[in-house]
């Protein structure tokens, strides 16, 4: 069974207003993905619980698809931690698309922590060539 | 990704696409091994305060009416079924990583819960359950006079 606990840490250095270097460690999750293909399009379904639509970033450059999201918990005051099977962090997944696609016509929607991305395919032009006698 | 070599000249080659896929699979399996792949679905966090417990649970892709919550004394159970997406005819499946099926988790809380006032909300695929502590289970201060 796949879960959302596959992660690694990412260290970033930021310079504060006072000119001091501050290191922050962010957990980076590799979210579970379903990839489907129909005659017309390639579909990606990505598990991103805790991510608001506004913090999802999708970029397609040539054949590279990058999916990112920031997972921020809505609960503020939590008290004593008794059990912690997941933590906040960022989601990141990268794919190489091996088909000709209309990246500018891609559509995405977010519902109940699942990102659904649809990228229409470019159908190869068929040209019938007559053989000369 | 652990490593990545991409030559712009050969970027579109099937070989590099397969390499990318294998690289991704390898990275995920190494991370699984390193951090442990838990069979606990859904992942849960539990926090307690003097007056209540908060249980948060990752349930992406579910609708609130597909989740059943039961509380009895100090036991909380979360149950549901995540249906697999029905595929239209001719759909090709390249990857299937998202879990579907029945799940059931039971958690033991450190105090008995006031069942009448349990509050649950579901936002962005996260279930938050507020479980107030029963009045008789709340800690009481007893003043002892040393005489």
GROMACS .gro file of C-alpha atoms in nm:
model
  280
    1UNK     CA    1   0.000   0.000   0.000
    2UNK     CA    2   0.133   0.341  -0.086
    3UNK     CA    3   0.124   0.607   0.180
    4UNK     CA    4   0.234   0.965   0.199
    5UNK     CA    5   0.531   0.900   0.423
    6UNK     CA    6   0.795   0.879   0.153
    7UNK     CA    7   0.988   1.195   0.208
    8UNK     CA    8   1.323   1.359   0.232
    9UNK     CA    9   1.444   1.690   0.372
   10UNK     CA   10   1.538   2.000   0.180
   11UNK     CA   11   1.760   2.265   0.336
   12UNK     CA   12   1.723   2.622   0.217
   13UNK     CA   13   1.919   2.929   0.321
   14UNK     CA   14   1.746   3.265   0.333
   15UNK     CA   15   1.894   3.603   0.417
   16UNK     CA   16   1.687   3.787   0.676
   17UNK     CA   17   1.617   4.163   0.679
   18UNK     CA   18   1.905   4.203   0.926
   19UNK     CA   19   2.141   4.041   0.676
   20UNK     CA   20   2.173   3.714   0.872
   21UNK     CA   21   2.168   3.379   0.695
   22UNK     CA   22   1.888   3.159   0.825
   23UNK     CA   23   1.865   2.790   0.742
   24UNK     CA   24   1.525   2.626   0.722
   25UNK     CA   25   1.463   2.254   0.674
   26UNK     CA   26   1.152   2.158   0.479
   27UNK     CA   27   1.021   1.807   0.439
   28UNK     CA   28   0.963   1.719   0.073
   29UNK     CA   29   0.708   1.450  -0.003
   30UNK     CA   30   0.683   1.246  -0.319
   31UNK     CA   31   0.303   1.227  -0.360
   32UNK     CA   32   0.122   0.924  -0.502
   33UNK     CA   33   0.020   0.970  -0.863
   34UNK     CA   34  -0.209   0.790  -1.108
   35UNK     CA   35  -0.119   0.846  -1.472
   36UNK     CA   36  -0.381   0.756  -1.732
   37UNK     CA   37  -0.398   0.807  -2.105
   38UNK     CA   38  -0.703   0.828  -2.326
   39UNK     CA   39  -0.721   0.881  -2.700
   40UNK     CA   40  -0.738   1.259  -2.650
   41UNK     CA   41  -0.536   1.335  -2.337
   42UNK     CA   42  -0.293   1.238  -2.062
   43UNK     CA   43  -0.444   1.255  -1.713
   44UNK     CA   44  -0.256   1.296  -1.385
   45UNK     CA   45  -0.426   1.245  -1.046
   46UNK     CA   46  -0.201   1.357  -0.762
   47UNK     CA   47  -0.261   1.312  -0.389
   48UNK     CA   48  -0.191   1.643  -0.216
   49UNK     CA   49  -0.386   1.652   0.110
   50UNK     CA   50  -0.357   1.979   0.303
   51UNK     CA   51  -0.278   2.180  -0.009
   52UNK     CA   52  -0.495   2.475  -0.099
   53UNK     CA   53  -0.560   2.537  -0.470
   54UNK     CA   54  -0.369   2.867  -0.446
   55UNK     CA   55  -0.044   2.698  -0.340
   56UNK     CA   56  -0.024   2.444  -0.625
   57UNK     CA   57   0.231   2.504  -0.898
   58UNK     CA   58   0.227   2.316  -1.226
   59UNK     CA   59   0.486   2.379  -1.493
   60UNK     CA   60   0.543   2.215  -1.828
   61UNK     CA   61   0.861   2.289  -2.018
   62UNK     CA   62   0.908   2.091  -2.337
   63UNK     CA   63   0.858   1.732  -2.216
   64UNK     CA   64   0.917   1.801  -1.845
   65UNK     CA   65   0.618   1.823  -1.612
   66UNK     CA   66   0.676   1.951  -1.257
   67UNK     CA   67   0.406   1.933  -0.991
   68UNK     CA   68   0.452   2.119  -0.664
   69UNK     CA   69   0.236   2.202  -0.364
   70UNK     CA   70   0.279   2.345  -0.018
   71UNK     CA   71   0.114   2.153   0.264
   72UNK     CA   72   0.012   2.378   0.550
   73UNK     CA   73  -0.204   2.253   0.833
   74UNK     CA   74  -0.507   2.463   0.923
   75UNK     CA   75  -0.499   2.378   1.292
   76UNK     CA   76  -0.312   2.633   1.499
   77UNK     CA   77  -0.310   2.537   1.864
   78UNK     CA   78  -0.252   2.169   1.899
   79UNK     CA   79  -0.130   2.082   2.247
   80UNK     CA   80   0.077   1.774   2.331
   81UNK     CA   81   0.175   1.546   2.044
   82UNK     CA   82   0.064   1.187   2.117
   83UNK     CA   83   0.105   1.037   1.771
   84UNK     CA   84   0.260   1.189   1.457
   85UNK     CA   85   0.245   0.979   1.141
   86UNK     CA   86   0.275   1.273   0.903
   87UNK     CA   87   0.419   1.624   0.906
   88UNK     CA   88   0.385   1.942   0.708
   89UNK     CA   89   0.606   1.998   0.406
   90UNK     CA   90   0.612   2.040   0.032
   91UNK     CA   91   0.503   1.802  -0.240
   92UNK     CA   92   0.724   1.758  -0.543
   93UNK     CA   93   0.703   1.522  -0.842
   94UNK     CA   94   0.861   1.541  -1.185
   95UNK     CA   95   0.768   1.350  -1.501
   96UNK     CA   96   0.896   1.322  -1.855
   97UNK     CA   97   0.610   1.315  -2.105
   98UNK     CA   98   0.687   1.106  -2.407
   99UNK     CA   99   0.399   1.230  -2.624
  100UNK     CA  100   0.337   1.542  -2.826
  101UNK     CA  101   0.108   1.756  -2.609
  102UNK     CA  102  -0.082   2.086  -2.611
  103UNK     CA  103   0.069   2.215  -2.286
  104UNK     CA  104  -0.104   2.554  -2.325
  105UNK     CA  105  -0.443   2.378  -2.331
  106UNK     CA  106  -0.383   2.185  -2.008
  107UNK     CA  107  -0.653   2.217  -1.742
  108UNK     CA  108  -0.633   2.146  -1.371
  109UNK     CA  109  -0.870   2.127  -1.077
  110UNK     CA  110  -0.829   2.054  -0.709
  111UNK     CA  111  -1.085   1.869  -0.499
  112UNK     CA  112  -1.058   1.712  -0.153
  113UNK     CA  113  -0.679   1.705  -0.164
  114UNK     CA  114  -0.653   1.554  -0.514
  115UNK     CA  115  -0.510   1.749  -0.805
  116UNK     CA  116  -0.647   1.647  -1.145
  117UNK     CA  117  -0.447   1.759  -1.446
  118UNK     CA  118  -0.555   1.697  -1.805
  119UNK     CA  119  -0.311   1.760  -2.089
  120UNK     CA  120  -0.454   1.721  -2.441
  121UNK     CA  121  -0.241   1.526  -2.688
  122UNK     CA  122  -0.146   1.641  -3.034
  123UNK     CA  123  -0.259   1.384  -3.282
  124UNK     CA  124   0.012   1.305  -3.539
  125UNK     CA  125  -0.091   1.432  -3.882
  126UNK     CA  126  -0.162   1.148  -4.122
  127UNK     CA  127  -0.072   1.220  -4.481
  128UNK     CA  128  -0.144   0.965  -4.744
  129UNK     CA  129   0.127   0.955  -5.007
  130UNK     CA  130   0.036   0.835  -5.347
  131UNK     CA  131   0.299   0.625  -5.522
  132UNK     CA  132   0.360   0.756  -5.869
  133UNK     CA  133   0.342   0.515  -6.157
  134UNK     CA  134   1.560   1.236  -0.755
  135UNK     CA  135   1.893   1.091  -0.657
  136UNK     CA  136   2.069   1.186  -0.975
  137UNK     CA  137   1.977   1.297  -1.322
  138UNK     CA  138   2.168   1.312  -1.645
  139UNK     CA  139   1.993   1.470  -1.937
  140UNK     CA  140   2.161   1.557  -2.260
  141UNK     CA  141   1.954   1.814  -2.454
  142UNK     CA  142   2.047   1.638  -2.778
  143UNK     CA  143   1.893   1.312  -2.666
  144UNK     CA  144   1.621   1.445  -2.433
  145UNK     CA  145   1.335   1.309  -2.637
  146UNK     CA  146   1.473   0.957  -2.672
  147UNK     CA  147   1.278   0.662  -2.542
  148UNK     CA  148   1.593   0.548  -2.363
  149UNK     CA  149   1.606   0.865  -2.150
  150UNK     CA  150   1.234   0.849  -2.079
  151UNK     CA  151   1.277   0.491  -1.951
  152UNK     CA  152   1.584   0.600  -1.756
  153UNK     CA  153   1.381   0.879  -1.594
  154UNK     CA  154   1.103   0.637  -1.500
  155UNK     CA  155   1.346   0.383  -1.351
  156UNK     CA  156   1.527   0.661  -1.166
  157UNK     CA  157   1.197   0.774  -1.014
  158UNK     CA  158   1.100   0.417  -0.913
  159UNK     CA  159   1.445   0.363  -0.759
  160UNK     CA  160   1.429   0.687  -0.561
  161UNK     CA  161   1.085   0.602  -0.423
  162UNK     CA  162   1.188   0.248  -0.324
  163UNK     CA  163   1.506   0.375  -0.153
  164UNK     CA  164   1.305   0.635   0.038
  165UNK     CA  165   1.055   0.361   0.131
  166UNK     CA  166   1.339   0.155   0.271
  167UNK     CA  167   1.501   0.448   0.451
  168UNK     CA  168   1.190   0.599   0.607
  169UNK     CA  169   0.974   0.290   0.622
  170UNK     CA  170   0.657   0.228   0.428
  171UNK     CA  171   0.378   0.226   0.680
  172UNK     CA  172   0.076   0.005   0.625
  173UNK     CA  173  -0.126   0.247   0.837
  174UNK     CA  174  -0.378   0.407   0.607
  175UNK     CA  175  -0.483   0.677   0.660
  176UNK     CA  176  -0.190   0.847   0.838
  177UNK     CA  177  -0.306   1.003   1.164
  178UNK     CA  178  -0.179   1.263   1.410
  179UNK     CA  179  -0.310   1.291   1.765
  180UNK     CA  180  -0.272   1.598   1.988
  181UNK     CA  181  -0.410   1.640   2.339
  182UNK     CA  182  -0.489   1.937   2.554
  183UNK     CA  183  -0.643   1.948   2.900
  184UNK     CA  184  -0.996   1.992   2.766
  185UNK     CA  185  -0.987   1.799   2.435
  186UNK     CA  186  -0.803   1.576   2.190
  187UNK     CA  187  -0.756   1.662   1.826
  188UNK     CA  188  -0.717   1.384   1.570
  189UNK     CA  189  -0.613   1.482   1.219
  190UNK     CA  190  -0.612   1.235   0.936
  191UNK     CA  191  -0.503   1.247   0.569
  192UNK     CA  192  -0.787   1.124   0.347
  193UNK     CA  193  -0.733   1.269  -0.001
  194UNK     CA  194  -0.994   1.189  -0.262
  195UNK     CA  195  -1.273   1.102  -0.022
  196UNK     CA  196  -1.605   1.280   0.023
  197UNK     CA  197  -1.718   1.355   0.381
  198UNK     CA  198  -2.015   1.116   0.344
  199UNK     CA  199  -1.775   0.828   0.268
  200UNK     CA  200  -1.616   0.856   0.613
  201UNK     CA  201  -1.767   0.702   0.925
  202UNK     CA  202  -1.652   0.813   1.270
  203UNK     CA  203  -1.746   0.628   1.588
  204UNK     CA  204  -1.657   0.717   1.946
  205UNK     CA  205  -1.708   0.502   2.253
  206UNK     CA  206  -1.552   0.592   2.587
  207UNK     CA  207  -1.185   0.647   2.497
  208UNK     CA  208  -1.190   0.466   2.163
  209UNK     CA  209  -1.216   0.643   1.828
  210UNK     CA  210  -1.267   0.452   1.507
  211UNK     CA  211  -1.245   0.590   1.154
  212UNK     CA  212  -1.383   0.375   0.877
  213UNK     CA  213  -1.446   0.419   0.507
  214UNK     CA  214  -1.408   0.289   0.157
  215UNK     CA  215  -1.217   0.466  -0.113
  216UNK     CA  216  -1.357   0.367  -0.450
  217UNK     CA  217  -1.124   0.318  -0.742
  218UNK     CA  218  -1.192   0.556  -1.029
  219UNK     CA  219  -1.391   0.396  -1.309
  220UNK     CA  220  -1.200   0.405  -1.633
  221UNK     CA  221  -1.355   0.484  -1.969
  222UNK     CA  222  -1.307   0.224  -2.241
  223UNK     CA  223  -0.971   0.248  -2.413
  224UNK     CA  224  -0.799   0.421  -2.118
  225UNK     CA  225  -0.439   0.315  -2.077
  226UNK     CA  226  -0.302   0.297  -1.722
  227UNK     CA  227   0.063   0.405  -1.691
  228UNK     CA  228   0.080   0.433  -1.311
  229UNK     CA  229  -0.153   0.341  -1.026
  230UNK     CA  230  -0.010   0.457  -0.695
  231UNK     CA  231  -0.320   0.598  -0.526
  232UNK     CA  232  -0.476   0.363  -0.270
  233UNK     CA  233  -0.832   0.242  -0.314
  234UNK     CA  234  -1.028   0.004  -0.095
  235UNK     CA  235  -1.156  -0.026   0.258
  236UNK     CA  236  -0.976   0.120   0.556
  237UNK     CA  237  -1.032   0.105   0.929
  238UNK     CA  238  -0.836   0.263   1.211
  239UNK     CA  239  -0.902   0.251   1.583
  240UNK     CA  240  -0.722   0.482   1.822
  241UNK     CA  241  -0.710   0.476   2.199
  242UNK     CA  242  -0.728   0.820   2.360
  243UNK     CA  243  -0.587   0.899   2.706
  244UNK     CA  244  -0.933   0.996   2.839
  245UNK     CA  245  -1.302   0.925   2.783
  246UNK     CA  246  -1.475   1.148   2.529
  247UNK     CA  247  -1.793   1.352   2.558
  248UNK     CA  248  -1.960   1.179   2.262
  249UNK     CA  249  -2.237   1.440   2.231
  250UNK     CA  250  -1.997   1.721   2.148
  251UNK     CA  251  -1.756   1.565   1.900
  252UNK     CA  252  -1.691   1.798   1.607
  253UNK     CA  253  -1.548   1.686   1.272
  254UNK     CA  254  -1.459   1.891   0.966
  255UNK     CA  255  -1.305   1.798   0.633
  256UNK     CA  256  -1.089   2.046   0.439
  257UNK     CA  257  -0.854   1.987   0.143
  258UNK     CA  258  -0.848   1.611   0.207
  259UNK     CA  259  -0.771   1.643   0.578
  260UNK     CA  260  -1.016   1.525   0.842
  261UNK     CA  261  -1.000   1.710   1.177
  262UNK     CA  262  -1.186   1.559   1.471
  263UNK     CA  263  -1.220   1.755   1.795
  264UNK     CA  264  -1.295   1.521   2.085
  265UNK     CA  265  -1.385   1.702   2.410
  266UNK     CA  266  -1.286   1.538   2.733
  267UNK     CA  267  -1.566   1.412   2.956
  268UNK     CA  268  -1.620   1.637   3.257
  269UNK     CA  269  -1.553   1.360   3.510
  270UNK     CA  270  -1.221   1.278   3.337
  271UNK     CA  271  -1.086   1.632   3.357
  272UNK     CA  272  -0.803   1.673   3.606
  273UNK     CA  273  -0.916   1.815   3.935
  274UNK     CA  274  -0.710   2.019   4.173
  275UNK     CA  275  -0.728   1.907   4.531
  276UNK     CA  276  -0.594   2.135   4.800
  277UNK     CA  277  -0.439   1.953   5.089
  278UNK     CA  278  -0.375   2.139   5.405
  279UNK     CA  279  -0.086   2.009   5.606
  280UNK     CA  280  -0.199   2.033   5.958
   0.00000   0.00000   0.00000
